[in-house]
PDB file of C-alpha atoms in Angstrom:
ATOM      1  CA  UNK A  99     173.637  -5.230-220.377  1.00 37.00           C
ATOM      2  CA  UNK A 100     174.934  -2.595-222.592  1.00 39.00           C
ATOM      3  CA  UNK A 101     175.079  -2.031-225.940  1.00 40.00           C
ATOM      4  CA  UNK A 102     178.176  -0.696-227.263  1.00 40.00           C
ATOM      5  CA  UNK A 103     178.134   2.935-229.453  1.00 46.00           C
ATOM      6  CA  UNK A 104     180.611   5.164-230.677  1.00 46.00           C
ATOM      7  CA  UNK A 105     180.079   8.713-230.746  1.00 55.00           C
ATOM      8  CA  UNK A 106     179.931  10.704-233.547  1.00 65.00           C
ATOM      9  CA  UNK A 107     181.854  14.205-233.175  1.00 66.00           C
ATOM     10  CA  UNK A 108     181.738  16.542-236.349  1.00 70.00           C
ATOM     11  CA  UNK A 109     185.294  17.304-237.197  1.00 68.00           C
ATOM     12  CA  UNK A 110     184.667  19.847-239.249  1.00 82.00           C
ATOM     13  CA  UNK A 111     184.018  22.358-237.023  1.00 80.00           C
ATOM     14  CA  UNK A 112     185.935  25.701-237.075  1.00 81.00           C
ATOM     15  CA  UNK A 113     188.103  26.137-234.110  1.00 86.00           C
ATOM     16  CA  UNK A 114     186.948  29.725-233.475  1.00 88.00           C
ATOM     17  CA  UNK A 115     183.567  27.787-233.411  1.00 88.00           C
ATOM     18  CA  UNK A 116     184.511  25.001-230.936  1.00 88.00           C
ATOM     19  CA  UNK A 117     185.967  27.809-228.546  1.00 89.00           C
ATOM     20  CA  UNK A 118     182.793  29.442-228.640  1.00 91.00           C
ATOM     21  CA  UNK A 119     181.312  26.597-227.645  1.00 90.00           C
ATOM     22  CA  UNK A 120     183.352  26.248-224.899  1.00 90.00           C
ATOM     23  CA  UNK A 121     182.511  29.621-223.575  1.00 93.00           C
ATOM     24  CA  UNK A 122     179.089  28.911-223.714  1.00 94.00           C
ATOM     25  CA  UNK A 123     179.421  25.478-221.838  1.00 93.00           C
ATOM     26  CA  UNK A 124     179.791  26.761-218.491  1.00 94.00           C
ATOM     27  CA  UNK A 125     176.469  28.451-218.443  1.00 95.00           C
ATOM     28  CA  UNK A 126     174.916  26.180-220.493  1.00 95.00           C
ATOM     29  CA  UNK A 127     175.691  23.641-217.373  1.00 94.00           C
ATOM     30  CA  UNK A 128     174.783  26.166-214.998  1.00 95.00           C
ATOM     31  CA  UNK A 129     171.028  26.102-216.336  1.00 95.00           C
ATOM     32  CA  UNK A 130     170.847  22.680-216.741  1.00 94.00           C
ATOM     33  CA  UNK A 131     171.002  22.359-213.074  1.00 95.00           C
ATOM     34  CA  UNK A 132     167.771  24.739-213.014  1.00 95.00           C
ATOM     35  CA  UNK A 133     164.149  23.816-212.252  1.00 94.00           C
ATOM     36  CA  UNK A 134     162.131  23.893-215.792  1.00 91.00           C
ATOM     37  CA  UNK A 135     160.173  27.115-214.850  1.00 93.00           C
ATOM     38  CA  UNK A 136     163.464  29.124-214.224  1.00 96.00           C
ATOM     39  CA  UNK A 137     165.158  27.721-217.720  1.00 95.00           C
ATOM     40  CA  UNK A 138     162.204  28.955-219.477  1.00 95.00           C
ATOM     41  CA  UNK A 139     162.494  32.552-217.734  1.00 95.00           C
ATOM     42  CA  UNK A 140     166.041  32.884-218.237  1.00 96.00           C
ATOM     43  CA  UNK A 141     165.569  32.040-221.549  1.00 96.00           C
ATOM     44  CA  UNK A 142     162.859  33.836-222.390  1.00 95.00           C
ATOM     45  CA  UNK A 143     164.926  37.113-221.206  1.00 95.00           C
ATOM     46  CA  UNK A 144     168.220  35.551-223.484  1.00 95.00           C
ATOM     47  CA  UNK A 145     166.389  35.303-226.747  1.00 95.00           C
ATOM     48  CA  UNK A 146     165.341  39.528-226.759  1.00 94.00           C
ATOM     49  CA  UNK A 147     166.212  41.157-229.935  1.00 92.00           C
ATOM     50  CA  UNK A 148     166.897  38.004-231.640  1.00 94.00           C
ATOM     51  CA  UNK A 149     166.032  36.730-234.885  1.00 95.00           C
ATOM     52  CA  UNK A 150     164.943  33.182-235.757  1.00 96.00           C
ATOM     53  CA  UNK A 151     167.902  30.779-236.333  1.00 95.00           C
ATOM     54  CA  UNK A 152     167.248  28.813-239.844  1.00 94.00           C
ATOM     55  CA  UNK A 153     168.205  24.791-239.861  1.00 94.00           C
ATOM     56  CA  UNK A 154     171.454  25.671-241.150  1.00 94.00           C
ATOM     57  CA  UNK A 155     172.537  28.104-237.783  1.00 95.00           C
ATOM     58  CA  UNK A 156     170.607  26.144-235.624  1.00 95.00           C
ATOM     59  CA  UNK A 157     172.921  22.469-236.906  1.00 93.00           C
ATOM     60  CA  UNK A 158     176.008  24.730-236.748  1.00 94.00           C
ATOM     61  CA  UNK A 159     175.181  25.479-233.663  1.00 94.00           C
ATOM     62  CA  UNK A 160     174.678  21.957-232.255  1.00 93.00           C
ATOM     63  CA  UNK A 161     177.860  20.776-234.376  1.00 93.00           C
ATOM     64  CA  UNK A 162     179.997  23.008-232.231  1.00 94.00           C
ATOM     65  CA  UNK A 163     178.715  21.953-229.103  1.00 93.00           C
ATOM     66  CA  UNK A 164     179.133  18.387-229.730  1.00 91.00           C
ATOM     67  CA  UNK A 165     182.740  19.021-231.276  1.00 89.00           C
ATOM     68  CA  UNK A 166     183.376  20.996-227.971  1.00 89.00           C
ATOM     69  CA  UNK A 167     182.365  18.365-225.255  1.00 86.00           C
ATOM     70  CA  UNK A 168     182.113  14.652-225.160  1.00 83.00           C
ATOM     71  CA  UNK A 169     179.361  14.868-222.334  1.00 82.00           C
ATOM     72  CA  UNK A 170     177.551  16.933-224.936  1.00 83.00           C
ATOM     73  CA  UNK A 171     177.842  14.634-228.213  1.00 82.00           C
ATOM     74  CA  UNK A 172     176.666  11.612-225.258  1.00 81.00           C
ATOM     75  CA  UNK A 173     173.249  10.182-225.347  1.00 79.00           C
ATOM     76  CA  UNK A 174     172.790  11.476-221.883  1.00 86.00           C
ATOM     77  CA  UNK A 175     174.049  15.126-222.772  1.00 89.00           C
ATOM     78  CA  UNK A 176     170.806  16.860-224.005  1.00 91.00           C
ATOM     79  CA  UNK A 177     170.037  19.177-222.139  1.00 94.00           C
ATOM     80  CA  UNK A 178     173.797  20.730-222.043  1.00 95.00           C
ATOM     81  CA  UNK A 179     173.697  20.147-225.982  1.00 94.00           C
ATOM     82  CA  UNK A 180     170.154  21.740-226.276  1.00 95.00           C
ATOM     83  CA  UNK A 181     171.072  24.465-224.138  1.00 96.00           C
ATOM     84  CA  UNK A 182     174.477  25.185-225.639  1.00 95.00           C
ATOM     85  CA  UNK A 183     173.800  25.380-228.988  1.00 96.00           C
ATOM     86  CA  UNK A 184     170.734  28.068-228.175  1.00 96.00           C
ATOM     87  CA  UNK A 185     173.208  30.067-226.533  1.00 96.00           C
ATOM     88  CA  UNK A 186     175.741  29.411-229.785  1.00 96.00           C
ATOM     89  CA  UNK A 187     173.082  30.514-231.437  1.00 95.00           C
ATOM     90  CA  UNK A 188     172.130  33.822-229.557  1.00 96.00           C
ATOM     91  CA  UNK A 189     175.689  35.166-229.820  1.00 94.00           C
ATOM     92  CA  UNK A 190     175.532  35.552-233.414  1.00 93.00           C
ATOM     93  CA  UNK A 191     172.031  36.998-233.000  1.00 94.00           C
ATOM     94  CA  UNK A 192     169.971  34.131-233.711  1.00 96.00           C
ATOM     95  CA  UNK A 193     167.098  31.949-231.603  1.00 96.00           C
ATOM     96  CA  UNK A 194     165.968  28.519-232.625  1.00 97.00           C
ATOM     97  CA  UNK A 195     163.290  27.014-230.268  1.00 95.00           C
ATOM     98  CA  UNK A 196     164.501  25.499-227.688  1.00 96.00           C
ATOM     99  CA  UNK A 197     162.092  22.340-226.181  1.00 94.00           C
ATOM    100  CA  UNK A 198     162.322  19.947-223.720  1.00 94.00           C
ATOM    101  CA  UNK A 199     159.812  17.335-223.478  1.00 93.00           C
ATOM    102  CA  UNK A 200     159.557  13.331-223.885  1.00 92.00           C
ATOM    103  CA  UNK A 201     159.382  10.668-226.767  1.00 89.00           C
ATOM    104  CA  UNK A 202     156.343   9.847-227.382  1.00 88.00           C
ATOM    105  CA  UNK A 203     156.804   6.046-228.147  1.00 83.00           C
ATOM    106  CA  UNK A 204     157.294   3.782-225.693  1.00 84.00           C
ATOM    107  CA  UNK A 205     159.831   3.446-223.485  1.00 84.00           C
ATOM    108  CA  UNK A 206     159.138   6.892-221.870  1.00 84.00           C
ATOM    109  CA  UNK A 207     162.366   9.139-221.781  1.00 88.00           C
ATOM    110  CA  UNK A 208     162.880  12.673-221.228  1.00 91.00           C
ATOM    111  CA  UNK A 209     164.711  14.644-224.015  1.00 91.00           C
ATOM    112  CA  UNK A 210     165.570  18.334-224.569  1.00 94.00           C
ATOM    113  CA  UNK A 211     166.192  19.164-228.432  1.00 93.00           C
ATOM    114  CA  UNK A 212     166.596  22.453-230.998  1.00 94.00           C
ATOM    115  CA  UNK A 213     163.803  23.261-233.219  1.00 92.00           C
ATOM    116  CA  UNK A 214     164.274  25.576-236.579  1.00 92.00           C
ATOM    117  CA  UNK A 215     162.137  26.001-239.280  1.00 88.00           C
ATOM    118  CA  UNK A 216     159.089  23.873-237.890  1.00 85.00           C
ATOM    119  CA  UNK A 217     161.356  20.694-236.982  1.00 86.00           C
ATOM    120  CA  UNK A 218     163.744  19.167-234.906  1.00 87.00           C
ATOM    121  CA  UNK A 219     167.865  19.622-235.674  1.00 92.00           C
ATOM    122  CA  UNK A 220     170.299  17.116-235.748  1.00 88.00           C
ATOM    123  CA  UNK A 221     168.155  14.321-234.013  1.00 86.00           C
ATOM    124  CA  UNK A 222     167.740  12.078-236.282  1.00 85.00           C
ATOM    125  CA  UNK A 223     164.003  11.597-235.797  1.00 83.00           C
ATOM    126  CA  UNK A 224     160.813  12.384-237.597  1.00 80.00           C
ATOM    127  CA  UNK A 225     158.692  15.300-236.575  1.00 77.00           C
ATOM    128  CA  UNK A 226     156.247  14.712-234.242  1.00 82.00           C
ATOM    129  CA  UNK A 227     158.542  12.029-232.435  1.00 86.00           C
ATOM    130  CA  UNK A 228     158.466  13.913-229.473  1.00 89.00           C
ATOM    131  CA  UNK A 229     156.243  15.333-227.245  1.00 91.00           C
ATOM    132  CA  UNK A 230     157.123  19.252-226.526  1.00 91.00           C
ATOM    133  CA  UNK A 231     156.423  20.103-222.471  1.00 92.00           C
ATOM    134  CA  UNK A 232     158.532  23.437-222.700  1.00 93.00           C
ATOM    135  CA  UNK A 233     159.396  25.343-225.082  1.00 93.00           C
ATOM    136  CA  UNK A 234     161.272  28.719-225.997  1.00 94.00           C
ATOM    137  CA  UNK A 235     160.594  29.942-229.485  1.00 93.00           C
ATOM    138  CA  UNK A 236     162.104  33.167-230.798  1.00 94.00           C
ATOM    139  CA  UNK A 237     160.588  36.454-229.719  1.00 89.00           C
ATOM    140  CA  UNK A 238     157.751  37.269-232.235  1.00 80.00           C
ATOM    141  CA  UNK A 239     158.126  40.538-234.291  1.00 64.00           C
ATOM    142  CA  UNK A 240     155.211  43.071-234.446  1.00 49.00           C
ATOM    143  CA  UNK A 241     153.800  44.243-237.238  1.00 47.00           C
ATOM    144  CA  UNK A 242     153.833  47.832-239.092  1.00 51.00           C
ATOM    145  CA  UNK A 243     150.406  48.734-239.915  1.00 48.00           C
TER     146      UNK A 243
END
């Protein structure tokens, strides 16, 4: 049996936005069809010389995707979404942390999210409601001594 939903699609996002999205879709899909090692290394080469994204970037971001693609704003379109919006987020210069893990209350189910500022963004959830396995948090910057 299912349970019937309706999505919810921001409609306030800018359309220069939403067509950012879209470029960022395609290879967004592209690594979701990647084993979790090589997501993390391609990644971990994407995020160079950015900064971290604050909550604000980070739910733009994920806005925009959403807005973008109906597979994305799905229940079954996280790791697209997750991916998407940390690419969003890299081409203004930004990183949030991107993690992909599971809940960690029963029933078991995979999930791939956006992190920024210590916490997850736009999921609705409580920190600590899931479990990271992976996760690609922005470069660290050394310090002047």
């Amino acid at each position: 049996m299912t349970t019937p939903s309706a999505l919810e699609r921001p409609a306030s996002v800018p359309l220069a936005r939403r067509l950012a999205a879209c470029l960022v879709l395609v290879p967004a899909v592209a690594l979701a069809m990647l084993p979790p090692r090589r997501i993390r290394t391609v990644l971990g080469i994407l995020r160079r010389g950015a900064v971290p994204a604050s909550t604000a970037q980070a739910q733009d971001a994920r806005d925009a995707m959403c807005a973008a693609s109906l597979h994305c704003a799905g229940p079954k379109g996280c790791l697209p979404r997750s991916l998407g919006a940390a690419l969003l987020c890299r081409l203004h210069g930004t990183w949030p942390t991107w993690c992909a893990g599971v809940r960690v209350v029963p029933p078991f189910t995979a999930h791939a999210w956006i992190e920024a500022d210590g916490g997850p963004v736009g999921e609705g959830v409580p920190e600590g409601y899931f479990a990271r396995l992976v996760a690609v948090a922005p470069p660290s910057r050394p310090t002047n001594r």
